[in-house]
Tab-separated table of C-alpha atoms and ligand atoms in Angstrom:
chain	number	residue	atom	x	y	z
A	32	MET	CA	79.875	117.065	106.973
A	33	ALA	CA	79.992	114.925	110.114
A	34	LEU	CA	83.126	116.577	111.533
A	35	THR	CA	82.290	120.207	110.618
A	36	GLY	CA	83.371	122.552	113.374
A	37	VAL	CA	86.062	120.213	114.803
A	38	ARG	CA	89.501	121.896	114.897
A	39	VAL	CA	92.491	119.709	114.665
A	40	ILE	CA	96.233	120.575	115.103
A	41	GLU	CA	98.308	117.878	113.352
A	42	LEU	CA	102.042	117.816	114.040
A	43	ALA	CA	103.748	116.903	110.714
A	44	GLY	CA	104.731	113.251	110.517
A	45	LEU	CA	105.669	110.570	108.003
A	46	ALA	CA	102.664	108.540	106.859
A	47	PRO	CA	100.182	107.319	109.450
A	48	ALA	CA	99.442	110.685	111.208
A	49	PRO	CA	99.040	112.484	107.867
A	50	PHE	CA	96.513	109.814	106.871
A	51	CYS	CA	94.634	110.246	110.071
A	52	GLY	CA	94.528	114.039	109.508
A	53	MET	CA	93.372	113.553	105.935
A	54	ILE	CA	90.445	111.380	107.045
A	55	LEU	CA	89.365	114.017	109.604
A	56	ALA	CA	89.617	116.775	106.931
A	57	ASP	CA	87.750	114.669	104.324
A	58	PHE	CA	84.919	114.311	106.828
A	59	GLY	CA	84.837	118.124	107.503
A	60	ALA	CA	87.310	118.838	110.322
A	61	ARG	CA	89.481	121.914	109.987
A	62	VAL	CA	92.976	120.413	109.996
A	63	ILE	CA	95.996	122.607	110.598
A	64	ARG	CA	99.309	120.903	110.041
A	65	VAL	CA	102.222	122.269	111.935
A	66	ASP	CA	105.360	122.054	109.812
A	67	ARG	CA	108.909	122.678	110.579
A	68	THR	CA	110.617	125.853	109.326
A	69	LYS	CA	113.507	125.903	106.803
A	70	VAL	CA	112.133	122.827	105.010
A	71	SER	CA	111.610	123.270	101.258
A	72	MET	CA	109.226	120.423	100.712
A	73	THR	CA	106.772	118.504	102.714
A	74	VAL	CA	106.811	114.664	102.743
A	75	ASP	CA	103.128	114.682	103.517
A	76	THR	CA	101.350	113.240	100.433
A	77	GLN	CA	98.114	113.117	102.338
A	78	ALA	CA	97.653	116.781	102.837
A	79	ARG	CA	94.212	117.015	101.174
A	80	GLY	CA	92.153	119.730	102.658
A	81	LYS	CA	94.672	120.768	105.242
A	82	GLN	CA	96.309	124.158	106.047
A	83	SER	CA	99.885	124.530	106.852
A	84	VAL	CA	101.517	126.685	109.592
A	85	ALA	CA	105.283	126.634	109.869
A	86	LEU	CA	106.702	126.843	113.446
A	87	ASN	CA	110.223	126.300	114.743
A	88	LEU	CA	109.347	124.322	117.865
A	89	LYS	CA	112.892	124.362	119.095
A	90	SER	CA	112.014	127.879	120.223
A	91	PRO	CA	110.020	128.433	123.419
A	92	LYS	CA	108.191	131.322	121.668
A	93	ALA	CA	106.931	128.835	118.970
A	94	VAL	CA	105.932	126.399	121.766
A	95	ALA	CA	103.841	129.245	123.227
A	96	VAL	CA	102.198	129.834	119.866
A	97	LEU	CA	101.391	126.093	119.486
A	98	LYS	CA	100.039	126.119	122.976
A	99	ARG	CA	97.719	129.047	122.090
A	100	LEU	CA	96.524	127.166	118.948
A	101	CYS	CA	95.753	124.134	121.081
A	102	VAL	CA	93.632	126.079	123.619
A	103	GLN	CA	91.281	126.826	120.864
A	104	SER	CA	91.298	123.519	119.233
A	105	ASP	CA	89.495	120.168	119.763
A	106	VAL	CA	92.215	117.715	118.899
A	107	VAL	CA	96.026	117.639	118.701
A	108	LEU	CA	97.599	114.793	116.766
A	109	GLU	CA	101.264	114.021	117.394
A	110	PRO	CA	103.365	111.377	115.628
A	111	TYR	CA	106.673	111.601	117.574
A	112	ARG	CA	108.723	109.166	119.532
A	113	LYS	CA	107.692	108.855	123.161
A	114	GLY	CA	108.943	111.872	125.171
A	115	VAL	CA	109.483	114.315	122.381
A	116	MET	CA	106.409	116.345	123.032
A	117	GLU	CA	107.109	116.410	126.825
A	118	LYS	CA	110.720	117.634	126.048
A	119	MET	CA	109.299	120.593	124.188
A	120	GLY	CA	106.819	121.360	127.016
A	121	LEU	CA	103.905	120.240	124.909
A	122	GLY	CA	103.041	116.990	126.810
A	123	PRO	CA	99.476	116.087	127.668
A	124	GLU	CA	99.622	117.654	131.088
A	125	ASP	CA	100.807	120.943	129.605
A	126	LEU	CA	98.078	121.057	127.047
A	127	LEU	CA	95.177	119.713	128.891
A	128	LYS	CA	95.780	121.994	131.801
A	129	ASP	CA	95.039	124.949	129.521
A	130	ASN	CA	92.254	123.101	127.617
A	131	PRO	CA	90.576	120.274	129.493
A	132	ARG	CA	88.290	119.507	126.501
A	133	LEU	CA	91.350	118.783	124.238
A	134	ILE	CA	91.663	115.348	122.782
A	135	TYR	CA	95.346	114.543	122.655
A	136	ALA	CA	96.091	111.831	120.155
A	137	ARG	CA	99.510	110.082	120.249
A	138	LEU	CA	100.153	107.950	117.193
A	139	THR	CA	103.248	105.836	117.592
A	140	GLY	CA	104.637	102.453	116.635
A	141	TYR	CA	104.959	100.843	120.070
A	142	GLY	CA	102.700	102.982	122.235
A	143	GLN	CA	103.591	105.092	125.269
A	144	SER	CA	104.901	102.370	127.525
A	145	GLY	CA	106.913	99.104	127.330
A	146	SER	CA	110.531	98.390	126.534
A	147	TYR	CA	110.165	99.428	122.802
A	148	ALA	CA	108.381	102.745	123.526
A	149	LYS	CA	111.288	104.864	122.636
A	150	ALA	CA	112.644	102.806	119.764
A	151	ALA	CA	112.550	103.953	116.120
A	152	GLY	CA	110.674	101.702	113.789
A	153	HIS	CA	108.483	101.507	110.687
A	154	ASP	CA	105.379	99.654	109.498
A	155	ILE	CA	107.195	96.383	108.948
A	156	ASN	CA	108.491	96.362	112.583
A	157	TYR	CA	105.062	97.086	114.025
A	158	LEU	CA	103.522	94.397	111.868
A	159	ALA	CA	106.253	91.963	113.002
A	160	LEU	CA	105.510	92.612	116.660
A	161	SER	CA	101.783	92.323	116.124
A	162	GLY	CA	102.109	88.652	115.154
A	163	LEU	CA	100.500	89.204	111.703
A	164	LEU	CA	103.672	89.406	109.669
A	165	SER	CA	104.481	85.752	110.420
A	166	MET	CA	101.229	84.782	108.593
A	167	LEU	CA	101.831	86.829	105.500
A	168	GLY	CA	103.634	85.301	102.499
A	169	ARG	CA	103.716	82.518	100.045
A	170	SER	CA	104.403	78.900	100.890
A	171	SER	CA	108.110	78.268	101.612
A	172	GLU	CA	108.924	81.956	101.305
A	173	LYS	CA	109.900	84.379	103.934
A	174	PRO	CA	107.257	86.620	105.608
A	175	TYR	CA	106.253	89.440	103.270
A	176	ALA	CA	104.778	92.809	104.256
A	177	PRO	CA	101.872	93.989	102.042
A	178	LEU	CA	103.273	97.508	101.401
A	179	ASN	CA	102.886	99.499	104.520
A	180	LEU	CA	99.151	99.175	104.551
A	181	VAL	CA	98.459	97.123	107.664
A	182	ALA	CA	100.327	98.907	110.474
A	183	ASP	CA	100.872	102.485	109.172
A	184	PHE	CA	97.446	102.891	107.642
A	185	ALA	CA	94.780	100.387	108.857
A	186	GLY	CA	96.148	99.849	112.381
A	187	GLY	CA	97.730	103.354	112.627
A	188	GLY	CA	96.135	106.311	110.865
A	189	LEU	CA	92.709	104.785	110.585
A	190	MET	CA	92.565	103.422	114.045
A	191	CYS	CA	93.740	106.738	115.466
A	192	ALA	CA	91.067	108.513	113.586
A	193	PHE	CA	88.528	106.183	114.971
A	194	GLY	CA	89.841	106.808	118.496
A	195	ILE	CA	89.567	110.602	117.953
A	196	VAL	CA	85.960	110.207	116.819
A	197	LEU	CA	85.151	108.060	119.855
A	198	ALA	CA	86.754	110.648	122.085
A	199	LEU	CA	84.806	113.484	120.483
A	200	LEU	CA	81.568	111.473	120.975
A	201	GLU	CA	82.402	110.783	124.599
A	202	ARG	CA	83.296	114.381	125.151
A	203	SER	CA	79.841	115.496	124.027
A	204	ARG	CA	78.570	113.741	127.152
A	205	SER	CA	81.350	114.379	129.640
A	206	GLY	CA	82.647	117.720	128.472
A	207	GLN	CA	86.192	116.200	129.086
A	208	GLY	CA	89.106	115.662	126.754
A	209	GLN	CA	91.374	112.692	127.013
A	210	ILE	CA	94.654	111.165	125.817
A	211	ILE	CA	94.682	108.591	123.057
A	212	ASP	CA	97.641	106.136	123.064
A	213	ALA	CA	97.387	104.715	119.535
A	214	SER	CA	100.046	102.032	119.093
A	215	MET	CA	100.438	100.609	115.573
A	216	VAL	CA	101.353	97.309	116.884
A	217	GLU	CA	98.077	97.038	118.834
A	218	GLY	CA	96.093	98.675	116.047
A	219	ALA	CA	97.407	96.195	113.491
A	220	ALA	CA	96.785	93.308	115.839
A	221	TYR	CA	93.199	94.562	116.438
A	222	VAL	CA	92.570	94.825	112.736
A	223	GLY	CA	93.690	91.249	112.621
A	224	SER	CA	91.484	90.046	115.428
A	225	PHE	CA	89.932	87.569	112.944
A	226	MET	CA	93.243	85.671	112.851
A	227	TRP	CA	93.197	84.948	116.518
A	228	LYS	CA	89.465	84.333	116.813
A	229	SER	CA	89.289	82.010	113.806
A	230	ARG	CA	92.187	79.804	114.842
A	231	SER	CA	89.695	77.390	116.514
A	232	LEU	CA	88.101	76.845	113.060
A	233	GLY	CA	91.403	75.437	111.801
A	234	LEU	CA	91.776	78.156	109.174
A	235	TRP	CA	95.422	78.628	110.012
A	236	ASN	CA	96.606	75.175	111.043
A	237	ARG	CA	98.911	74.692	108.102
A	238	PRO	CA	102.215	76.589	107.409
A	239	ARG	CA	102.229	80.072	106.008
A	240	GLY	CA	100.894	80.117	102.414
A	241	GLU	CA	99.250	76.757	102.634
A	242	ASN	CA	95.923	77.742	104.199
A	243	MET	CA	92.678	78.599	102.543
A	244	LEU	CA	92.988	82.395	102.726
A	245	ASP	CA	96.721	82.946	102.563
A	246	SER	CA	97.159	81.791	98.904
A	247	GLY	CA	97.164	78.182	99.859
A	248	ALA	CA	93.866	77.393	98.146
A	249	PRO	CA	93.667	77.465	94.315
A	250	PHE	CA	90.173	79.033	94.517
A	251	TYR	CA	91.571	81.945	96.603
A	252	ASP	CA	94.436	83.243	94.556
A	253	THR	CA	95.492	85.341	91.541
A	254	TYR	CA	96.046	84.035	87.990
A	255	ARG	CA	98.024	85.403	85.137
A	256	THR	CA	96.001	85.939	81.868
A	257	SER	CA	97.185	85.539	78.286
A	258	ASP	CA	97.846	89.386	78.049
A	259	GLY	CA	100.170	89.444	81.096
A	260	LYS	CA	97.468	90.835	83.357
A	261	TYR	CA	95.970	89.127	86.340
A	262	VAL	CA	92.624	88.099	87.711
A	263	ALA	CA	91.656	87.547	91.407
A	264	VAL	CA	89.653	84.523	92.338
A	265	GLY	CA	87.714	84.242	95.688
A	266	ALA	CA	85.343	81.402	95.051
A	267	ILE	CA	85.166	79.908	98.572
A	268	GLU	CA	81.624	78.775	99.027
A	269	PRO	CA	80.602	75.602	96.984
A	270	GLN	CA	77.910	77.410	95.012
A	271	PHE	CA	80.377	80.078	93.917
A	272	TYR	CA	83.137	77.552	93.232
A	273	GLU	CA	80.658	75.762	90.954
A	274	GLN	CA	80.263	78.867	88.856
A	275	LEU	CA	83.984	79.260	88.703
A	276	ILE	CA	84.372	75.785	87.353
A	277	LEU	CA	81.655	76.424	84.851
A	278	GLY	CA	83.162	79.741	83.594
A	279	LEU	CA	86.611	78.135	83.217
A	280	GLY	CA	84.902	75.408	80.993
A	281	LEU	CA	85.969	72.677	83.338
A	282	ASP	CA	83.968	69.597	84.313
A	283	ASP	CA	83.666	69.098	88.058
A	284	ALA	CA	83.665	65.286	87.503
A	285	ASP	CA	87.205	65.514	86.103
A	286	LEU	CA	88.502	67.496	89.077
A	287	PRO	CA	89.417	66.559	92.638
A	288	SER	CA	87.141	67.823	95.340
A	289	GLN	CA	87.366	71.508	96.122
A	290	MET	CA	88.412	71.019	99.792
A	291	SER	CA	90.867	68.154	99.229
A	292	VAL	CA	93.934	70.006	100.525
A	293	SER	CA	96.442	67.423	99.199
A	294	ASP	CA	95.036	68.062	95.621
A	295	TRP	CA	95.302	71.830	95.804
A	296	PRO	CA	98.722	71.981	94.006
A	297	GLN	CA	97.341	69.881	91.047
A	298	LEU	CA	94.134	71.983	91.056
A	299	ARG	CA	96.218	75.185	91.025
A	300	GLN	CA	98.159	73.983	87.945
A	301	THR	CA	94.902	73.303	86.086
A	302	PHE	CA	93.529	76.805	86.902
A	303	THR	CA	96.851	78.431	85.964
A	304	GLN	CA	96.752	76.692	82.506
A	305	VAL	CA	93.189	77.631	81.806
A	306	PHE	CA	93.445	81.214	82.979
A	307	ALA	CA	96.503	81.694	80.700
A	308	THR	CA	94.396	80.891	77.604
A	309	LYS	CA	92.352	84.195	77.587
A	310	THR	CA	92.962	87.867	78.213
A	311	GLN	CA	91.846	89.566	81.324
A	312	ALA	CA	88.995	91.295	79.432
A	313	GLU	CA	87.837	88.023	77.877
A	314	TRP	CA	87.577	86.563	81.400
A	315	GLY	CA	85.693	89.612	82.440
A	316	ARG	CA	83.130	88.970	79.774
A	317	ILE	CA	82.749	85.356	81.006
A	318	PHE	CA	82.608	86.139	84.738
A	319	ASP	CA	81.029	89.543	85.030
A	320	GLY	CA	77.453	89.109	86.181
A	321	THR	CA	78.019	85.758	87.685
A	322	ASP	CA	78.821	84.857	91.337
A	323	ALA	CA	82.036	83.063	90.547
A	324	CYS	CA	83.977	85.779	92.487
A	325	VAL	CA	86.373	86.495	89.678
A	326	THR	CA	87.482	90.124	89.185
A	327	PRO	CA	90.263	91.922	87.242
A	328	VAL	CA	93.416	92.852	89.152
A	329	LEU	CA	93.346	96.567	88.279
A	330	SER	CA	96.335	98.996	88.316
A	331	LEU	CA	96.023	102.293	90.211
A	332	ASP	CA	95.459	103.947	86.752
A	333	GLU	CA	92.818	101.529	85.676
A	334	VAL	CA	90.502	101.894	88.616
A	335	LEU	CA	88.919	105.171	87.384
A	336	SER	CA	87.561	103.722	84.261
A	337	HIS	CA	86.245	100.447	85.462
A	338	PRO	CA	82.487	100.598	84.882
A	339	HIS	CA	81.575	99.587	88.538
A	340	ASN	CA	83.855	102.221	90.008
A	341	GLN	CA	82.714	104.723	87.473
A	342	ALA	CA	79.045	104.149	88.304
A	343	ARG	CA	79.739	104.806	92.046
A	344	GLY	CA	82.259	107.584	91.591
A	345	SER	CA	84.607	105.560	93.717
A	346	PHE	CA	87.714	107.374	92.323
A	347	PHE	CA	88.133	110.975	91.313
A	348	LYS	CA	90.657	113.229	89.696
A	349	ASP	CA	91.699	116.366	91.635
A	350	SER	CA	92.644	119.744	90.159
A	351	GLN	CA	96.225	118.425	89.619
A	352	GLY	CA	94.893	115.535	87.588
A	353	GLU	CA	95.865	113.039	90.314
A	354	ILE	CA	93.542	110.076	90.754
A	355	SER	CA	92.494	109.404	94.399
A	356	PRO	CA	89.992	107.109	96.141
A	357	ARG	CA	86.951	108.921	97.362
A	358	PRO	CA	86.563	109.016	101.182
A	359	ALA	CA	84.854	106.020	102.551
A	360	PRO	CA	82.401	105.142	103.928
A	361	VAL	CA	79.574	107.089	102.215
A	362	LEU	CA	77.310	108.768	104.773
A	363	SER	CA	73.759	109.328	103.388
A	364	ARG	CA	73.032	112.769	104.886
A	365	SER	CA	76.425	114.175	105.674
A	366	PRO	CA	78.928	112.557	103.271
A	367	ALA	CA	82.559	113.520	103.172
A	368	GLU	CA	83.652	115.994	100.527
A	369	ALA	CA	87.241	115.506	99.503
A	370	CYS	CA	88.944	118.776	98.778
A	371	ARG	CA	89.971	119.006	95.126
A	372	THR	CA	92.398	121.807	95.205
A	373	ARG	CA	96.181	121.500	95.508
A	374	ASP	CA	97.884	120.603	98.739
A	375	PRO	CA	99.207	123.482	100.812
A	376	PHE	CA	102.761	124.789	100.679
A	377	ILE	CA	104.641	124.739	103.994
A	378	GLY	CA	103.734	127.868	105.858
A	379	GLU	CA	101.029	128.905	103.356
A	380	HIS	CA	98.545	129.611	106.123
A	381	THR	CA	100.737	130.605	108.955
A	382	ARG	CA	99.559	134.249	108.855
A	383	THR	CA	95.833	133.510	108.177
A	384	VAL	CA	95.626	130.941	110.936
A	385	LEU	CA	97.516	133.085	113.630
A	386	LYS	CA	95.244	135.991	112.846
A	387	GLU	CA	92.194	133.853	113.125
A	388	TYR	CA	93.498	132.452	116.535
A	389	GLY	CA	93.783	136.053	117.824
A	390	PHE	CA	97.431	137.094	117.149
A	391	GLU	CA	98.014	140.746	116.398
A	392	GLN	CA	99.578	141.755	113.140
A	393	ALA	CA	102.593	143.193	115.001
A	394	GLN	CA	103.054	139.968	116.937
A	395	ILE	CA	103.047	137.993	113.675
A	396	GLU	CA	105.582	140.258	112.128
A	397	GLN	CA	107.879	139.906	115.228
A	398	LEU	CA	107.543	136.113	115.176
A	399	LEU	CA	108.419	136.203	111.538
A	400	SER	CA	111.457	138.424	111.910
A	401	ASP	CA	112.641	136.295	114.860
A	402	GLY	CA	112.494	133.194	112.661
A	403	ILE	CA	109.937	131.549	114.947
A	404	ILE	CA	107.466	131.180	112.185
A	405	GLU	CA	107.554	131.160	108.377
A	406	CYS	CA	104.936	132.511	105.906
A	407	ASN	CA	104.774	131.339	102.317
A	408	GLU	CA	101.700	133.007	100.867
A	409	ALA	CA	103.852	134.379	98.057
A	410	LYS	CA	104.884	130.921	96.912
A	411	ALA	CA	101.189	129.947	96.941
A	412	ARG	CA	100.377	132.865	94.604
A	413	LEU	CA	102.976	131.887	92.036
B	208	LIG	C1	107.180	102.913	106.058
B	208	LIG	C2	106.713	104.238	106.516
B	208	LIG	C3	107.617	105.360	106.245
B	208	LIG	C4	107.491	105.827	104.813
B	208	LIG	C5	107.831	107.264	104.723
B	208	LIG	C6	108.431	107.572	103.359
B	208	LIG	C7	107.201	107.817	102.451
B	208	LIG	C8	109.388	108.707	103.444
B	208	LIG	C9	110.537	108.460	104.499
B	208	LIG	C10	111.705	109.291	103.974
B	208	LIG	C11	111.164	110.118	102.916
B	208	LIG	C12	112.070	110.698	101.851
B	208	LIG	C13	113.243	111.530	102.569
B	208	LIG	O1	112.598	112.505	103.439
B	208	LIG	C14	114.096	112.308	101.532
B	208	LIG	C15	113.294	112.986	100.370
B	208	LIG	C16	112.724	114.285	100.947
B	208	LIG	C17	111.957	115.072	99.880
B	208	LIG	O2	111.390	116.227	100.544
B	208	LIG	C18	110.892	114.259	99.331
B	208	LIG	C19	111.481	113.012	98.726
B	208	LIG	C20	112.212	112.145	99.799
B	208	LIG	C21	112.942	110.982	98.977
B	208	LIG	C22	111.205	111.511	100.840
B	208	LIG	C23	110.172	110.637	100.144
B	208	LIG	C24	109.254	109.948	101.195
B	208	LIG	O3	108.499	110.924	101.805
B	208	LIG	C25	110.089	109.175	102.248
B	208	LIG	C26	110.705	107.986	101.517
B	208	LIG	C27	106.407	104.233	108.042
B	208	LIG	O4	106.470	103.238	108.671
B	208	LIG	S1	106.040	105.690	108.785
B	208	LIG	C28	105.805	105.300	110.473
B	208	LIG	C29	106.929	105.786	111.271
B	208	LIG	N1	106.768	105.549	112.752
B	208	LIG	C30	106.043	106.379	113.430
B	208	LIG	O5	105.457	107.399	112.901
B	208	LIG	C31	105.999	106.106	114.895
B	208	LIG	C32	106.153	107.341	115.802
B	208	LIG	N2	107.300	107.995	115.414
B	208	LIG	C33	108.591	107.687	115.593
B	208	LIG	O6	108.882	106.534	116.105
B	208	LIG	C34	109.721	108.568	115.183
B	208	LIG	O7	109.062	109.862	114.886
B	208	LIG	C35	110.318	108.028	113.920
B	208	LIG	C36	109.387	107.876	112.727
B	208	LIG	C37	111.141	106.818	114.180
B	208	LIG	C38	111.374	109.207	113.407
B	208	LIG	O8	112.299	109.419	114.480
B	208	LIG	P1	113.099	110.714	114.529
B	208	LIG	O9	114.247	110.562	115.451
B	208	LIG	O10	113.358	111.314	113.193
B	208	LIG	O11	112.048	111.765	115.206
B	208	LIG	P2	111.414	111.851	116.647
B	208	LIG	O12	112.292	111.110	117.685
B	208	LIG	O13	110.020	111.514	116.633
B	208	LIG	O14	111.558	113.430	117.023
B	208	LIG	C39	111.051	114.355	116.223
B	208	LIG	C40	112.020	115.513	116.268
B	208	LIG	O15	111.561	116.529	115.439
B	208	LIG	C41	111.493	117.753	116.243
B	208	LIG	N3	110.356	118.515	115.631
B	208	LIG	C42	109.185	118.160	115.366
B	208	LIG	N4	108.449	119.173	114.883
B	208	LIG	C43	109.198	120.229	114.859
B	208	LIG	C44	109.031	121.580	114.398
B	208	LIG	N5	107.937	122.052	113.866
B	208	LIG	N6	110.083	122.429	114.508
B	208	LIG	C45	111.369	121.993	115.011
B	208	LIG	N7	111.510	120.740	115.389
B	208	LIG	C46	110.458	119.884	115.326
B	208	LIG	C47	111.238	117.317	117.581
B	208	LIG	O16	111.581	118.266	118.410
B	208	LIG	C48	112.192	116.117	117.645
B	208	LIG	O17	113.522	116.612	117.804
B	208	LIG	P3	114.610	115.909	118.701
B	208	LIG	O18	114.966	114.684	117.893
B	208	LIG	O19	115.655	116.896	118.873
B	208	LIG	O20	113.954	115.510	119.970
């Protein structure tokens, strides 16, 4: 796999950093998640392929253990508020001094500088500060965050993984590590570059929810079908729009022009009425194999059995029977291989990892009896 041989220490976080770690693990990196001690359950739902070491970082001895792990690693990924790592003696200066090749990735909401740097926040706040939230939502409604996808995952975890891969690539030339300041505000904004760059085209001139791509246009929206399901319509180009009209059984001559914005509400009404006359599957039979850009809106449970997804193996069931998307994109020679076994228990690999990183058995037992580390192999065997 592309990242085979890369060792990553991921400090346990909420959502974006775990996703970043999972991407790296899916593509072959060895990812060791550092968990707190005295915690019964992890909130990391993206622990696929990771190992868990439990360390009480409030103790200087645990800090020393972590430093030793970082000396023999390629990447450390930290998801805490600005200053937290420095307070523990684990700031970039401390770690890069001992391992100048280390890539020190800091994944935060607001970045390492600026007046918000130390403030708590979540996806919706970062999205708001990026400018993008102001554009999301239906006409005459308040801004609406699309789950926590944009800042946490696209602009956060994924962008940070991209930064780590870039830094690894650069290190292969320079031999030097570096610090990555991954701000989710900036990551989200960057993902949204198209919004800024396409303003000159007039794509966003109208109020929120009244433009072509923000649910303003009737040919770029979802419609309810007679069985209470939905279809998605994305027939933008005239030749595709023509096929939509054909499939709907409408006559273009009876309709206003596609790009007549003032007629969009009336056109939407027509489409709504027509889509409501057949089931989602019936529309599938009409539109599949055409260029009308009409697709079913599938639930998370339905994706696995859709013929297209099935043909590509786009989703898989793990050993727990959970459906997951397969890692993307697909590399021809060194594709990712998502681990199919269960996620680790907290501290399941503390002993194995410490041994592998050169700790003596007696040292491990001492750390254990001092409450510096926790080992949970027993739980894993149950
Ligand atoms: C919208 C998303 C968030 C969604 C997350 C939800 C999915 C989950 C949120 C709550 C979960 C539920 C809850 O936990 C209760 C149940 C628990 C049960 O186990 C499972 C079910 C639950 C219902 C559970 C279910 C779900 O998991 C939840 C609903 C986001 O937007 S995530 C993005 C958040 N932002 C960032 O990541 C940006 C960077 N980080 C930050 O800004 C801050 O970290 C943050 C997120 C604001 C949190 O601030 P906080 O004050 O809590 O922490 P920090 O200031 O960063 O300091 C960290 C402290 O921890 C110490 N520490 C770290 N590691 C160790 C260690 N190994 N040992 C000891 N101590 C450690 C560190 O020293 C710091 O201590 P100090 O505070 O003393 O300095």
